[in-house]
Each structure stands twice: as structure tokens, then as C-alpha cells.
Amino acid sequence: MLSRTADHLFWMARYTERAENTARMLDVHYQTSLLPQSDAVARQGWEGLLRISELMPAYQYQYGEISARDVLHFMVRDEHNPSSIFSCLRAARENARAVRGVLTTEMWETQNQTWLELQRLLRAGDFERDPGHFFEWVKFRSHVSRGVAYGTMLQDEAFHFLRMGTFLERADNTARMLDVKFHAAAPEVATPAGPLSAADPTLDFYHWSSILRSVSAFEIYRKVYRSVITPERVAELLILRRDMPRSLTACLDEVVRNLEAVRNDHSAETERHAGRLRAELRFARIDEILANGLHAFLTQFLERVNALGTRISQTFLLPVST
């Protein structure tokens, strides 16, 4: 496969997944913001949302003070924000258009319809009228895109680059969300000192359940642990459980599997880095991770998964100079 074609497929999947992840975080935080809370707590929540995506400097440059209305506008429909839902779905559609001949008709029509429908919804003011319904639509269109790819595309190199992009993006997002949310709930989580706990059990429950809901893991948690929600188990579920679709381990399993399917004469080192990271996750224990510091662990993971993305680009996606 031509490296340029692989690049478009890889980034089409990443942008679609990024739009869904953004919608998930915004939806959960919007619902949580409706609960009784002080202005300071509400502001801290919206600020955390920007920090997850590393967009705080860009937001402050454009809007200044943090407000719910401005953050929602910035993260949903701001054309100048490359990580907004609008920008991500536009970029996904443009990447799909560039490789129209590689995609099935159903896959192309799904991407194109999503982009056209998004513009219609934003013009009609559907987002402002019912943000929750809009976020559900974004998530649904991402689900449709993955389902159509899985159900209609030949499982060749094109398919594997789509899957690789999806799970690299998902791993990055889950790690960022965990890092910021755990810091916001209990600063001691990131250090070896002290148990993980919060002063107010009610607020504690809403905080941890919101983390789980942002990755569709609330019902899974209840099924797996059958007990009250605790920070330790939330971390274990979203980092180490291989049967949890959005956990770091599950994402790396998929990345390695798809890397093996597209291996070439130059990919051994990239596969080694991916395999080593997956192995460390597979054989890790949550008590050891927490004892050494969750923040340090997640920071290192993000550095390594981003380095892996760079290696994949250098190995497969960037045109080779002659």
C-alpha cells in the first residue's frame, strides 16, 4: 500500500475516534455540571476538560476567562480549534475523500453523511437546544463508522491501518482522562502516600461514576466488581483489564495485532516498542502502579504511546525520500 494512502486511512480513523472521545467527555461533564456545585468547582471541571486535550493555552488566547458556554463552543464548533468536534469530523471526511477508491461505498457514504449532517445540525441550532442529544449523535456516528468498516471492508492493509489509528487514539485519550480526573479528585492518588479517598462520599461517587460513564464503563464496572466504586478499581479497569474495550491494555493489544498484520522489512523496531509496552501492561499490577505514582505512570505511558505513533508514521505512513 502507498504510504500516503495508509496515512489518510490512519488519520481518518484517529479523527473520528477523537471526535467521539471529545463528545464523551463533554457529555459527561455537561450532565455533571447540572448538579448543585459551587462556581469554583464548576470552573475547575471545565478547566480540567481543556487540560485533558492540552488546549488551555489556545482557549485562553481566544476566550480569556473560562465559562461553560465558551468551552462548549470551543470544543464543539470552533473551526480554529483543530481538536473540536467540527474540525475532527471535517478532517476525517477530507481524509476519506482522498482515499475514496480504497473505501467501500458504504464506508465513504457514512463519512460523507456524518459531515453533511453535522453542518445541518449546527446550522439548525440543535447543539444549543439539546447538547446531550447532540453528543449522543456524535458517538452514534462514530459507532456506525467502525461498524461499517468492520462489516464491509476487506480485512487487508487498509482495514488494519484504520484499526491501528482508532486504538492509538483511544489509548491516548483514556490515559489523558484518567490522569486529569484522578488529579482533580484526589491529589494523593498520584503519589505513593496514603489511601485513595475523598472527604464527601456522595461527591466521590458522582466523580468516579462520571469517569466510568465517559468511557461507557459504568455498567461494566458493576458487572465485574459488584461493589461500591473505588478509585483503585476504576484505575484497574481502565488500565489493566483486557476485556474492557477502552482500557490501555485492550488498546495496545489491538495496536500490536494490527501492526503484525502490516509488518514489512523495516517494522521490527516499531513492533518491538509496541510489544514491550503491551507486555508491561499485561503483567502489571494496580497496587504497584499506585505505589509508584499513577501520574508518573500515565505520563510515561503517554510519552511512549505518542512515540509509538511517531514510529508508525516513520515506518509506514511518511513518503520515503529518494
PDB file of C-alpha atoms in Angstrom:
ATOM      1  CA  MET A   1       0.000   0.000   0.000  1.00  0.00           C
ATOM      2  CA  LEU A   2       1.198   3.521  -0.798  1.00  0.00           C
ATOM      3  CA  SER A   3       2.331   5.316   2.336  1.00  0.00           C
ATOM      4  CA  ARG A   4       0.149   8.330   1.516  1.00  0.00           C
ATOM      5  CA  THR A   5      -2.949   6.134   1.283  1.00  0.00           C
ATOM      6  CA  ALA A   6      -2.102   4.457   4.582  1.00  0.00           C
ATOM      7  CA  ASP A   7      -1.616   7.889   6.159  1.00  0.00           C
ATOM      8  CA  HIS A   8      -5.081   9.083   5.104  1.00  0.00           C
ATOM      9  CA  LEU A   9      -6.729   5.924   6.431  1.00  0.00           C
ATOM     10  CA  PHE A  10      -4.813   6.094   9.713  1.00  0.00           C
ATOM     11  CA  TRP A  11      -5.784   9.715  10.335  1.00  0.00           C
ATOM     12  CA  MET A  12      -9.369   9.296   9.172  1.00  0.00           C
ATOM     13  CA  ALA A  13      -9.794   6.742  11.949  1.00  0.00           C
ATOM     14  CA  ARG A  14      -7.946   8.865  14.520  1.00  0.00           C
ATOM     15  CA  TYR A  15     -10.034  11.970  13.837  1.00  0.00           C
ATOM     16  CA  THR A  16     -13.289  10.008  14.001  1.00  0.00           C
ATOM     17  CA  GLU A  17     -12.254   8.467  17.320  1.00  0.00           C
ATOM     18  CA  ARG A  18     -11.109  11.870  18.619  1.00  0.00           C
ATOM     19  CA  ALA A  19     -14.495  13.411  17.830  1.00  0.00           C
ATOM     20  CA  GLU A  20     -16.213  10.613  19.735  1.00  0.00           C
ATOM     21  CA  ASN A  21     -13.862  10.926  22.706  1.00  0.00           C
ATOM     22  CA  THR A  22     -14.456  14.678  22.849  1.00  0.00           C
ATOM     23  CA  ALA A  23     -18.214  14.138  22.733  1.00  0.00           C
ATOM     24  CA  ARG A  24     -17.984  11.579  25.541  1.00  0.00           C
ATOM     25  CA  MET A  25     -16.039  13.914  27.827  1.00  0.00           C
ATOM     26  CA  LEU A  26     -18.260  16.906  27.078  1.00  0.00           C
ATOM     27  CA  ASP A  27     -21.453  14.910  27.554  1.00  0.00           C
ATOM     28  CA  VAL A  28     -20.482  13.565  30.954  1.00  0.00           C
ATOM     29  CA  HIS A  29     -19.163  16.904  32.146  1.00  0.00           C
ATOM     30  CA  TYR A  30     -22.222  18.761  30.878  1.00  0.00           C
ATOM     31  CA  GLN A  31     -24.504  16.358  32.779  1.00  0.00           C
ATOM     32  CA  THR A  32     -22.342  16.641  35.907  1.00  0.00           C
ATOM     33  CA  SER A  33     -22.380  20.439  35.708  1.00  0.00           C
ATOM     34  CA  LEU A  34     -26.158  20.373  36.199  1.00  0.00           C
ATOM     35  CA  LEU A  35     -25.661  19.031  39.735  1.00  0.00           C
ATOM     36  CA  PRO A  36     -25.530  21.532  42.633  1.00  0.00           C
ATOM     37  CA  GLN A  37     -21.958  22.800  42.951  1.00  0.00           C
ATOM     38  CA  SER A  38     -20.035  25.986  43.579  1.00  0.00           C
ATOM     39  CA  ASP A  39     -18.788  28.216  40.774  1.00  0.00           C
ATOM     40  CA  ALA A  40     -15.198  27.347  41.679  1.00  0.00           C
ATOM     41  CA  VAL A  41     -15.827  23.599  41.386  1.00  0.00           C
ATOM     42  CA  ALA A  42     -17.653  24.068  38.084  1.00  0.00           C
ATOM     43  CA  ARG A  43     -14.831  26.183  36.696  1.00  0.00           C
ATOM     44  CA  GLN A  44     -12.263  23.607  37.797  1.00  0.00           C
ATOM     45  CA  GLY A  45     -14.191  20.939  35.918  1.00  0.00           C
ATOM     46  CA  TRP A  46     -14.264  22.855  32.645  1.00  0.00           C
ATOM     47  CA  GLU A  47     -10.600  23.720  33.083  1.00  0.00           C
ATOM     48  CA  GLY A  48      -9.787  20.028  33.538  1.00  0.00           C
ATOM     49  CA  LEU A  49     -11.590  19.287  30.302  1.00  0.00           C
ATOM     50  CA  LEU A  50      -9.317  21.684  28.429  1.00  0.00           C
ATOM     51  CA  ARG A  51      -6.225  20.276  30.085  1.00  0.00           C
ATOM     52  CA  ILE A  52      -7.106  16.729  29.034  1.00  0.00           C
ATOM     53  CA  SER A  53      -6.793  17.829  25.409  1.00  0.00           C
ATOM     54  CA  GLU A  54      -3.883  20.213  26.063  1.00  0.00           C
ATOM     55  CA  LEU A  55      -5.995  23.098  24.786  1.00  0.00           C
ATOM     56  CA  MET A  56      -5.802  25.501  27.724  1.00  0.00           C
ATOM     57  CA  PRO A  57      -3.340  27.963  26.072  1.00  0.00           C
ATOM     58  CA  ALA A  58      -5.335  28.042  22.819  1.00  0.00           C
ATOM     59  CA  TYR A  59      -8.596  28.577  24.690  1.00  0.00           C
ATOM     60  CA  GLN A  60      -7.230  31.361  26.917  1.00  0.00           C
ATOM     61  CA  TYR A  61      -5.721  33.143  23.930  1.00  0.00           C
ATOM     62  CA  GLN A  62      -9.075  33.183  22.163  1.00  0.00           C
ATOM     63  CA  TYR A  63     -11.609  33.460  25.014  1.00  0.00           C
ATOM     64  CA  GLY A  64      -9.802  34.506  28.186  1.00  0.00           C
ATOM     65  CA  GLU A  65     -11.897  33.576  31.215  1.00  0.00           C
ATOM     66  CA  ILE A  66     -13.321  30.072  31.457  1.00  0.00           C
ATOM     67  CA  SER A  67     -17.083  29.709  31.112  1.00  0.00           C
ATOM     68  CA  ALA A  68     -19.228  26.692  30.307  1.00  0.00           C
ATOM     69  CA  ARG A  69     -20.703  28.335  27.213  1.00  0.00           C
ATOM     70  CA  ASP A  70     -17.317  29.291  25.739  1.00  0.00           C
ATOM     71  CA  VAL A  71     -15.717  25.913  26.474  1.00  0.00           C
ATOM     72  CA  LEU A  72     -18.600  24.089  24.798  1.00  0.00           C
ATOM     73  CA  HIS A  73     -18.388  26.369  21.764  1.00  0.00           C
ATOM     74  CA  PHE A  74     -14.612  25.964  21.597  1.00  0.00           C
ATOM     75  CA  MET A  75     -14.736  22.164  21.878  1.00  0.00           C
ATOM     76  CA  VAL A  76     -17.714  21.591  19.589  1.00  0.00           C
ATOM     77  CA  ARG A  77     -17.925  24.076  16.738  1.00  0.00           C
ATOM     78  CA  ASP A  78     -14.850  26.313  16.746  1.00  0.00           C
ATOM     79  CA  GLU A  79     -13.243  25.955  13.314  1.00  0.00           C
ATOM     80  CA  HIS A  80      -9.964  27.365  14.619  1.00  0.00           C
ATOM     81  CA  ASN A  81      -9.633  24.603  17.223  1.00  0.00           C
ATOM     82  CA  PRO A  82      -8.129  21.581  15.400  1.00  0.00           C
ATOM     83  CA  SER A  83      -9.462  19.261  18.117  1.00  0.00           C
ATOM     84  CA  SER A  84     -13.069  20.487  18.090  1.00  0.00           C
ATOM     85  CA  ILE A  85     -15.748  18.022  17.014  1.00  0.00           C
ATOM     86  CA  PHE A  86     -16.360  20.161  13.922  1.00  0.00           C
ATOM     87  CA  SER A  87     -12.677  20.159  12.921  1.00  0.00           C
ATOM     88  CA  CYS A  88     -12.218  16.441  13.626  1.00  0.00           C
ATOM     89  CA  LEU A  89     -15.201  15.312  11.577  1.00  0.00           C
ATOM     90  CA  ARG A  90     -14.218  17.673   8.760  1.00  0.00           C
ATOM     91  CA  ALA A  91     -10.676  16.254   8.770  1.00  0.00           C
ATOM     92  CA  ALA A  92     -11.997  12.679   8.877  1.00  0.00           C
ATOM     93  CA  ARG A  93     -14.183  13.359   5.833  1.00  0.00           C
ATOM     94  CA  GLU A  94     -11.334  15.029   3.919  1.00  0.00           C
ATOM     95  CA  ASN A  95      -9.038  12.080   4.598  1.00  0.00           C
ATOM     96  CA  ALA A  96     -11.781   9.705   3.463  1.00  0.00           C
ATOM     97  CA  ARG A  97     -12.293  11.715   0.266  1.00  0.00           C
ATOM     98  CA  ALA A  98      -8.572  11.495  -0.501  1.00  0.00           C
ATOM     99  CA  VAL A  99      -8.744   7.684  -0.497  1.00  0.00           C
ATOM    100  CA  ARG A 100     -12.260   7.283  -1.859  1.00  0.00           C
ATOM    101  CA  GLY A 101     -11.167   4.471  -4.159  1.00  0.00           C
ATOM    102  CA  VAL A 102      -9.848   2.355  -1.277  1.00  0.00           C
ATOM    103  CA  LEU A 103     -13.016   2.596   0.824  1.00  0.00           C
ATOM    104  CA  THR A 104     -16.222   0.677   0.222  1.00  0.00           C
ATOM    105  CA  THR A 105     -19.194   2.711  -0.975  1.00  0.00           C
ATOM    106  CA  GLU A 106     -20.854   2.244   2.410  1.00  0.00           C
ATOM    107  CA  MET A 107     -17.768   3.478   4.251  1.00  0.00           C
ATOM    108  CA  TRP A 108     -17.454   6.610   2.143  1.00  0.00           C
ATOM    109  CA  GLU A 109     -21.159   7.394   2.388  1.00  0.00           C
ATOM    110  CA  THR A 110     -21.010   7.026   6.179  1.00  0.00           C
ATOM    111  CA  GLN A 111     -18.168   9.546   6.488  1.00  0.00           C
ATOM    112  CA  ASN A 112     -19.718  11.950   3.999  1.00  0.00           C
ATOM    113  CA  GLN A 113     -23.188  11.769   5.542  1.00  0.00           C
ATOM    114  CA  THR A 114     -21.765  12.388   9.017  1.00  0.00           C
ATOM    115  CA  TRP A 115     -20.060  15.566   7.816  1.00  0.00           C
ATOM    116  CA  LEU A 116     -23.122  16.857   5.952  1.00  0.00           C
ATOM    117  CA  GLU A 117     -25.448  16.071   8.853  1.00  0.00           C
ATOM    118  CA  LEU A 118     -23.103  17.765  11.322  1.00  0.00           C
ATOM    119  CA  GLN A 119     -23.265  21.010   9.358  1.00  0.00           C
ATOM    120  CA  ARG A 120     -27.053  20.800   9.215  1.00  0.00           C
ATOM    121  CA  LEU A 121     -27.357  20.192  12.975  1.00  0.00           C
ATOM    122  CA  LEU A 122     -25.070  23.096  13.846  1.00  0.00           C
ATOM    123  CA  ARG A 123     -26.860  25.500  11.462  1.00  0.00           C
ATOM    124  CA  ALA A 124     -30.235  24.481  12.899  1.00  0.00           C
ATOM    125  CA  GLY A 125     -29.067  25.104  16.477  1.00  0.00           C
ATOM    126  CA  ASP A 126     -29.644  21.522  17.610  1.00  0.00           C
ATOM    127  CA  PHE A 127     -26.480  21.565  19.725  1.00  0.00           C
ATOM    128  CA  GLU A 128     -27.558  24.638  21.713  1.00  0.00           C
ATOM    129  CA  ARG A 129     -31.094  23.287  22.211  1.00  0.00           C
ATOM    130  CA  ASP A 130     -30.044  19.867  23.492  1.00  0.00           C
ATOM    131  CA  PRO A 131     -26.296  19.308  23.976  1.00  0.00           C
ATOM    132  CA  GLY A 132     -26.846  15.818  25.384  1.00  0.00           C
ATOM    133  CA  HIS A 133     -28.717  14.656  22.307  1.00  0.00           C
ATOM    134  CA  PHE A 134     -26.039  16.158  20.043  1.00  0.00           C
ATOM    135  CA  PHE A 135     -23.240  14.346  21.884  1.00  0.00           C
ATOM    136  CA  GLU A 136     -25.140  11.060  21.599  1.00  0.00           C
ATOM    137  CA  TRP A 137     -25.406  11.666  17.845  1.00  0.00           C
ATOM    138  CA  VAL A 138     -21.628  12.147  17.551  1.00  0.00           C
ATOM    139  CA  LYS A 139     -20.966   8.935  19.463  1.00  0.00           C
ATOM    140  CA  PHE A 140     -23.520   7.044  17.370  1.00  0.00           C
ATOM    141  CA  ARG A 141     -21.964   8.206  14.090  1.00  0.00           C
ATOM    142  CA  SER A 142     -18.548   7.032  15.297  1.00  0.00           C
ATOM    143  CA  HIS A 143     -20.030   3.652  16.200  1.00  0.00           C
ATOM    144  CA  VAL A 144     -21.609   3.457  12.752  1.00  0.00           C
ATOM    145  CA  SER A 145     -18.299   4.262  11.089  1.00  0.00           C
ATOM    146  CA  ARG A 146     -16.463   1.482  12.927  1.00  0.00           C
ATOM    147  CA  GLY A 147     -19.304  -0.968  12.343  1.00  0.00           C
ATOM    148  CA  VAL A 148     -19.471  -0.250   8.614  1.00  0.00           C
ATOM    149  CA  ALA A 149     -15.693  -0.620   8.318  1.00  0.00           C
ATOM    150  CA  TYR A 150     -15.779  -3.940  10.140  1.00  0.00           C
ATOM    151  CA  GLY A 151     -18.779  -5.200   8.206  1.00  0.00           C
ATOM    152  CA  THR A 152     -17.990  -4.103   4.652  1.00  0.00           C
ATOM    153  CA  MET A 153     -14.239  -3.674   4.185  1.00  0.00           C
ATOM    154  CA  LEU A 154     -11.836  -6.371   3.119  1.00  0.00           C
ATOM    155  CA  GLN A 155      -9.575  -7.080   6.078  1.00  0.00           C
ATOM    156  CA  ASP A 156      -6.449  -6.086   4.215  1.00  0.00           C
ATOM    157  CA  GLU A 157      -3.846  -3.405   4.933  1.00  0.00           C
ATOM    158  CA  ALA A 158      -6.379  -0.583   4.583  1.00  0.00           C
ATOM    159  CA  PHE A 159      -8.532  -2.133   7.291  1.00  0.00           C
ATOM    160  CA  HIS A 160      -5.560  -2.658   9.602  1.00  0.00           C
ATOM    161  CA  PHE A 161      -4.407   0.956   9.329  1.00  0.00           C
ATOM    162  CA  LEU A 162      -7.930   2.095  10.206  1.00  0.00           C
ATOM    163  CA  ARG A 163      -7.937  -0.092  13.297  1.00  0.00           C
ATOM    164  CA  MET A 164      -4.442   0.993  14.300  1.00  0.00           C
ATOM    165  CA  GLY A 165      -5.405   4.660  14.167  1.00  0.00           C
ATOM    166  CA  THR A 166      -8.560   4.041  16.187  1.00  0.00           C
ATOM    167  CA  PHE A 167      -6.860   2.268  19.069  1.00  0.00           C
ATOM    168  CA  LEU A 168      -3.816   4.513  19.274  1.00  0.00           C
ATOM    169  CA  GLU A 169      -6.144   7.497  19.614  1.00  0.00           C
ATOM    170  CA  ARG A 170      -8.295   5.679  22.156  1.00  0.00           C
ATOM    171  CA  ALA A 171      -5.315   4.711  24.312  1.00  0.00           C
ATOM    172  CA  ASP A 172      -4.085   8.310  24.321  1.00  0.00           C
ATOM    173  CA  ASN A 173      -7.499   9.637  25.324  1.00  0.00           C
ATOM    174  CA  THR A 174      -8.104   7.114  28.110  1.00  0.00           C
ATOM    175  CA  ALA A 175      -4.701   7.857  29.642  1.00  0.00           C
ATOM    176  CA  ARG A 176      -5.248  11.635  29.495  1.00  0.00           C
ATOM    177  CA  MET A 177      -8.708  11.385  31.005  1.00  0.00           C
ATOM    178  CA  LEU A 178      -7.504   9.171  33.858  1.00  0.00           C
ATOM    179  CA  ASP A 179      -4.575  11.431  34.659  1.00  0.00           C
ATOM    180  CA  VAL A 180      -6.572  14.663  34.830  1.00  0.00           C
ATOM    181  CA  LYS A 181      -9.631  13.190  36.552  1.00  0.00           C
ATOM    182  CA  PHE A 182      -7.659  11.366  39.248  1.00  0.00           C
ATOM    183  CA  HIS A 183      -5.681  14.529  39.987  1.00  0.00           C
ATOM    184  CA  ALA A 184      -8.904  16.524  40.281  1.00  0.00           C
ATOM    185  CA  ALA A 185     -10.489  14.034  42.688  1.00  0.00           C
ATOM    186  CA  ALA A 186      -7.592  13.226  44.975  1.00  0.00           C
ATOM    187  CA  PRO A 187      -4.082  14.630  44.549  1.00  0.00           C
ATOM    188  CA  GLU A 188      -2.699  11.830  46.719  1.00  0.00           C
ATOM    189  CA  VAL A 189      -3.631   9.310  44.028  1.00  0.00           C
ATOM    190  CA  ALA A 190      -0.537  10.247  42.062  1.00  0.00           C
ATOM    191  CA  THR A 191       1.861   9.707  44.964  1.00  0.00           C
ATOM    192  CA  PRO A 192       2.843   6.659  46.980  1.00  0.00           C
ATOM    193  CA  ALA A 193       1.468   8.205  50.169  1.00  0.00           C
ATOM    194  CA  GLY A 194      -1.909   7.486  51.695  1.00  0.00           C
ATOM    195  CA  PRO A 195      -5.091   5.650  50.638  1.00  0.00           C
ATOM    196  CA  LEU A 196      -7.239   6.840  47.770  1.00  0.00           C
ATOM    197  CA  SER A 197     -10.303   8.503  49.256  1.00  0.00           C
ATOM    198  CA  ALA A 198     -12.402  11.638  49.234  1.00  0.00           C
ATOM    199  CA  ALA A 199     -13.973  13.612  52.025  1.00  0.00           C
ATOM    200  CA  ASP A 200     -17.556  13.559  50.702  1.00  0.00           C
ATOM    201  CA  PRO A 201     -18.815  10.056  49.749  1.00  0.00           C
ATOM    202  CA  THR A 202     -21.629  11.489  47.624  1.00  0.00           C
ATOM    203  CA  LEU A 203     -19.341  13.699  45.564  1.00  0.00           C
ATOM    204  CA  ASP A 204     -16.873  10.815  45.437  1.00  0.00           C
ATOM    205  CA  PHE A 205     -19.496   8.549  43.856  1.00  0.00           C
ATOM    206  CA  TYR A 206     -20.532  11.112  41.249  1.00  0.00           C
ATOM    207  CA  HIS A 207     -16.935  11.833  40.324  1.00  0.00           C
ATOM    208  CA  TRP A 208     -15.841   8.230  39.820  1.00  0.00           C
ATOM    209  CA  SER A 209     -19.080   7.228  38.138  1.00  0.00           C
ATOM    210  CA  SER A 210     -18.657  10.153  35.705  1.00  0.00           C
ATOM    211  CA  ILE A 211     -15.209   8.847  34.777  1.00  0.00           C
ATOM    212  CA  LEU A 212     -16.697   5.417  34.092  1.00  0.00           C
ATOM    213  CA  ARG A 213     -19.603   6.825  32.101  1.00  0.00           C
ATOM    214  CA  SER A 214     -17.244   8.860  29.906  1.00  0.00           C
ATOM    215  CA  VAL A 215     -15.831   5.581  28.561  1.00  0.00           C
ATOM    216  CA  SER A 216     -19.089   3.561  28.710  1.00  0.00           C
ATOM    217  CA  ALA A 217     -17.703   1.540  31.610  1.00  0.00           C
ATOM    218  CA  PHE A 218     -20.228   2.160  34.408  1.00  0.00           C
ATOM    219  CA  GLU A 219     -22.283  -0.983  33.724  1.00  0.00           C
ATOM    220  CA  ILE A 220     -19.115  -2.977  33.041  1.00  0.00           C
ATOM    221  CA  TYR A 221     -17.727  -1.928  36.436  1.00  0.00           C
ATOM    222  CA  ARG A 222     -20.884  -3.126  38.189  1.00  0.00           C
ATOM    223  CA  LYS A 223     -20.737  -6.425  36.338  1.00  0.00           C
ATOM    224  CA  VAL A 224     -17.035  -7.043  37.026  1.00  0.00           C
ATOM    225  CA  TYR A 225     -16.696  -5.819  40.631  1.00  0.00           C
ATOM    226  CA  ARG A 226     -20.267  -5.927  42.008  1.00  0.00           C
ATOM    227  CA  SER A 227     -19.374  -3.435  44.723  1.00  0.00           C
ATOM    228  CA  VAL A 228     -19.097   0.258  45.514  1.00  0.00           C
ATOM    229  CA  ILE A 229     -16.993   2.339  43.161  1.00  0.00           C
ATOM    230  CA  THR A 230     -13.440   2.825  44.403  1.00  0.00           C
ATOM    231  CA  PRO A 231     -10.591   4.724  42.709  1.00  0.00           C
ATOM    232  CA  GLU A 232      -8.297   1.692  42.789  1.00  0.00           C
ATOM    233  CA  ARG A 233     -10.752  -0.453  40.860  1.00  0.00           C
ATOM    234  CA  VAL A 234     -11.573   2.324  38.409  1.00  0.00           C
ATOM    235  CA  ALA A 235      -7.866   2.576  37.623  1.00  0.00           C
ATOM    236  CA  GLU A 236      -7.517  -1.196  37.319  1.00  0.00           C
ATOM    237  CA  LEU A 237     -10.494  -1.461  34.978  1.00  0.00           C
ATOM    238  CA  LEU A 238      -9.328   1.322  32.663  1.00  0.00           C
ATOM    239  CA  ILE A 239      -5.649   0.390  32.652  1.00  0.00           C
ATOM    240  CA  LEU A 240      -5.247  -3.369  33.018  1.00  0.00           C
ATOM    241  CA  ARG A 241      -8.468  -5.191  32.102  1.00  0.00           C
ATOM    242  CA  ARG A 242      -8.001  -6.797  28.683  1.00  0.00           C
ATOM    243  CA  ASP A 243     -11.760  -7.395  28.357  1.00  0.00           C
ATOM    244  CA  MET A 244     -12.606  -3.698  28.812  1.00  0.00           C
ATOM    245  CA  PRO A 245     -12.731  -2.222  25.252  1.00  0.00           C
ATOM    246  CA  ARG A 246     -11.302   1.178  26.197  1.00  0.00           C
ATOM    247  CA  SER A 247      -8.633   0.084  28.646  1.00  0.00           C
ATOM    248  CA  LEU A 248      -4.997   0.816  27.893  1.00  0.00           C
ATOM    249  CA  THR A 249      -4.185  -2.899  27.717  1.00  0.00           C
ATOM    250  CA  ALA A 250      -7.043  -3.665  25.299  1.00  0.00           C
ATOM    251  CA  CYS A 251      -5.994  -0.785  23.050  1.00  0.00           C
ATOM    252  CA  LEU A 252      -2.360  -1.925  22.937  1.00  0.00           C
ATOM    253  CA  ASP A 253      -3.483  -5.487  22.182  1.00  0.00           C
ATOM    254  CA  GLU A 254      -5.260  -4.159  19.088  1.00  0.00           C
ATOM    255  CA  VAL A 255      -2.358  -1.949  18.038  1.00  0.00           C
ATOM    256  CA  VAL A 256       0.094  -4.863  18.228  1.00  0.00           C
ATOM    257  CA  ARG A 257      -2.294  -7.214  16.407  1.00  0.00           C
ATOM    258  CA  ASN A 258      -2.725  -4.796  13.518  1.00  0.00           C
ATOM    259  CA  LEU A 259       0.967  -3.933  13.420  1.00  0.00           C
ATOM    260  CA  GLU A 260       1.760  -7.611  12.959  1.00  0.00           C
ATOM    261  CA  ALA A 261      -0.707  -7.773  10.085  1.00  0.00           C
ATOM    262  CA  VAL A 262       1.046  -4.982   8.121  1.00  0.00           C
ATOM    263  CA  ARG A 263       4.663  -5.730   9.068  1.00  0.00           C
ATOM    264  CA  ASN A 264       7.350  -5.113   6.481  1.00  0.00           C
ATOM    265  CA  ASP A 265      11.132  -5.297   6.272  1.00  0.00           C
ATOM    266  CA  HIS A 266      11.529  -2.077   8.280  1.00  0.00           C
ATOM    267  CA  SER A 267       8.937  -2.516  11.039  1.00  0.00           C
ATOM    268  CA  ALA A 268      10.740  -4.802  13.504  1.00  0.00           C
ATOM    269  CA  GLU A 269      11.808  -1.975  15.825  1.00  0.00           C
ATOM    270  CA  THR A 270       8.316  -0.435  15.802  1.00  0.00           C
ATOM    271  CA  GLU A 271       6.801  -3.822  16.652  1.00  0.00           C
ATOM    272  CA  ARG A 272       9.342  -4.277  19.443  1.00  0.00           C
ATOM    273  CA  HIS A 273       8.369  -0.982  21.067  1.00  0.00           C
ATOM    274  CA  ALA A 274       4.657  -1.774  20.797  1.00  0.00           C
ATOM    275  CA  GLY A 275       5.124  -5.316  22.085  1.00  0.00           C
ATOM    276  CA  ARG A 276       7.209  -4.181  25.039  1.00  0.00           C
ATOM    277  CA  LEU A 277       4.627  -1.598  26.069  1.00  0.00           C
ATOM    278  CA  ARG A 278       1.842  -4.167  25.783  1.00  0.00           C
ATOM    279  CA  ALA A 279       3.809  -6.720  27.813  1.00  0.00           C
ATOM    280  CA  GLU A 280       4.419  -4.234  30.614  1.00  0.00           C
ATOM    281  CA  LEU A 281       0.692  -3.522  30.800  1.00  0.00           C
ATOM    282  CA  ARG A 282      -0.255  -7.192  30.672  1.00  0.00           C
ATOM    283  CA  PHE A 283       1.949  -8.145  33.607  1.00  0.00           C
ATOM    284  CA  ALA A 284       1.496  -5.006  35.698  1.00  0.00           C
ATOM    285  CA  ARG A 285      -0.423  -4.894  38.976  1.00  0.00           C
ATOM    286  CA  ILE A 286      -2.545  -1.963  40.015  1.00  0.00           C
ATOM    287  CA  ASP A 287      -1.107  -1.860  43.568  1.00  0.00           C
ATOM    288  CA  GLU A 288       2.408  -1.497  42.128  1.00  0.00           C
ATOM    289  CA  ILE A 289       1.283   1.235  39.719  1.00  0.00           C
ATOM    290  CA  LEU A 290      -0.376   3.212  42.515  1.00  0.00           C
ATOM    291  CA  ALA A 291       2.573   2.701  44.886  1.00  0.00           C
ATOM    292  CA  ASN A 292       4.959   4.169  42.312  1.00  0.00           C
ATOM    293  CA  GLY A 293       2.588   7.014  41.422  1.00  0.00           C
ATOM    294  CA  LEU A 294      -0.300   6.963  38.961  1.00  0.00           C
ATOM    295  CA  HIS A 295       0.577  10.338  37.483  1.00  0.00           C
ATOM    296  CA  ALA A 296       4.136   9.236  36.737  1.00  0.00           C
ATOM    297  CA  PHE A 297       2.869   6.014  35.187  1.00  0.00           C
ATOM    298  CA  LEU A 298       0.334   7.754  32.931  1.00  0.00           C
ATOM    299  CA  THR A 299       2.773  10.495  31.934  1.00  0.00           C
ATOM    300  CA  GLN A 300       5.303   7.881  30.861  1.00  0.00           C
ATOM    301  CA  PHE A 301       2.610   5.897  29.054  1.00  0.00           C
ATOM    302  CA  LEU A 302       1.520   8.960  27.075  1.00  0.00           C
ATOM    303  CA  GLU A 303       5.096   9.704  26.095  1.00  0.00           C
ATOM    304  CA  ARG A 304       5.607   6.127  24.935  1.00  0.00           C
ATOM    305  CA  VAL A 305       2.330   5.783  23.058  1.00  0.00           C
ATOM    306  CA  ASN A 306       2.969   9.082  21.261  1.00  0.00           C
ATOM    307  CA  ALA A 307       6.494   7.914  20.431  1.00  0.00           C
ATOM    308  CA  LEU A 308       4.944   4.718  19.077  1.00  0.00           C
ATOM    309  CA  GLY A 309       2.631   6.786  16.873  1.00  0.00           C
ATOM    310  CA  THR A 310       5.666   8.651  15.559  1.00  0.00           C
ATOM    311  CA  ARG A 311       7.445   5.361  14.827  1.00  0.00           C
ATOM    312  CA  ILE A 312       4.400   4.052  12.965  1.00  0.00           C
ATOM    313  CA  SER A 313       4.368   7.226  10.879  1.00  0.00           C
ATOM    314  CA  GLN A 314       8.062   6.915  10.068  1.00  0.00           C
ATOM    315  CA  THR A 315       7.779   3.217   9.249  1.00  0.00           C
ATOM    316  CA  PHE A 316       4.559   3.110   7.246  1.00  0.00           C
ATOM    317  CA  LEU A 317       2.972   6.490   6.631  1.00  0.00           C
ATOM    318  CA  LEU A 318       5.509   9.094   5.584  1.00  0.00           C
ATOM    319  CA  PRO A 319       6.629   9.009   1.950  1.00  0.00           C
ATOM    320  CA  VAL A 320      10.142   7.632   1.636  1.00  0.00           C
ATOM    321  CA  SER A 321      12.505  10.204   0.137  1.00  0.00           C
ATOM    322  CA  THR A 322      14.539   9.061  -2.869  1.00  0.00           C
TER     323      THR A 322
END
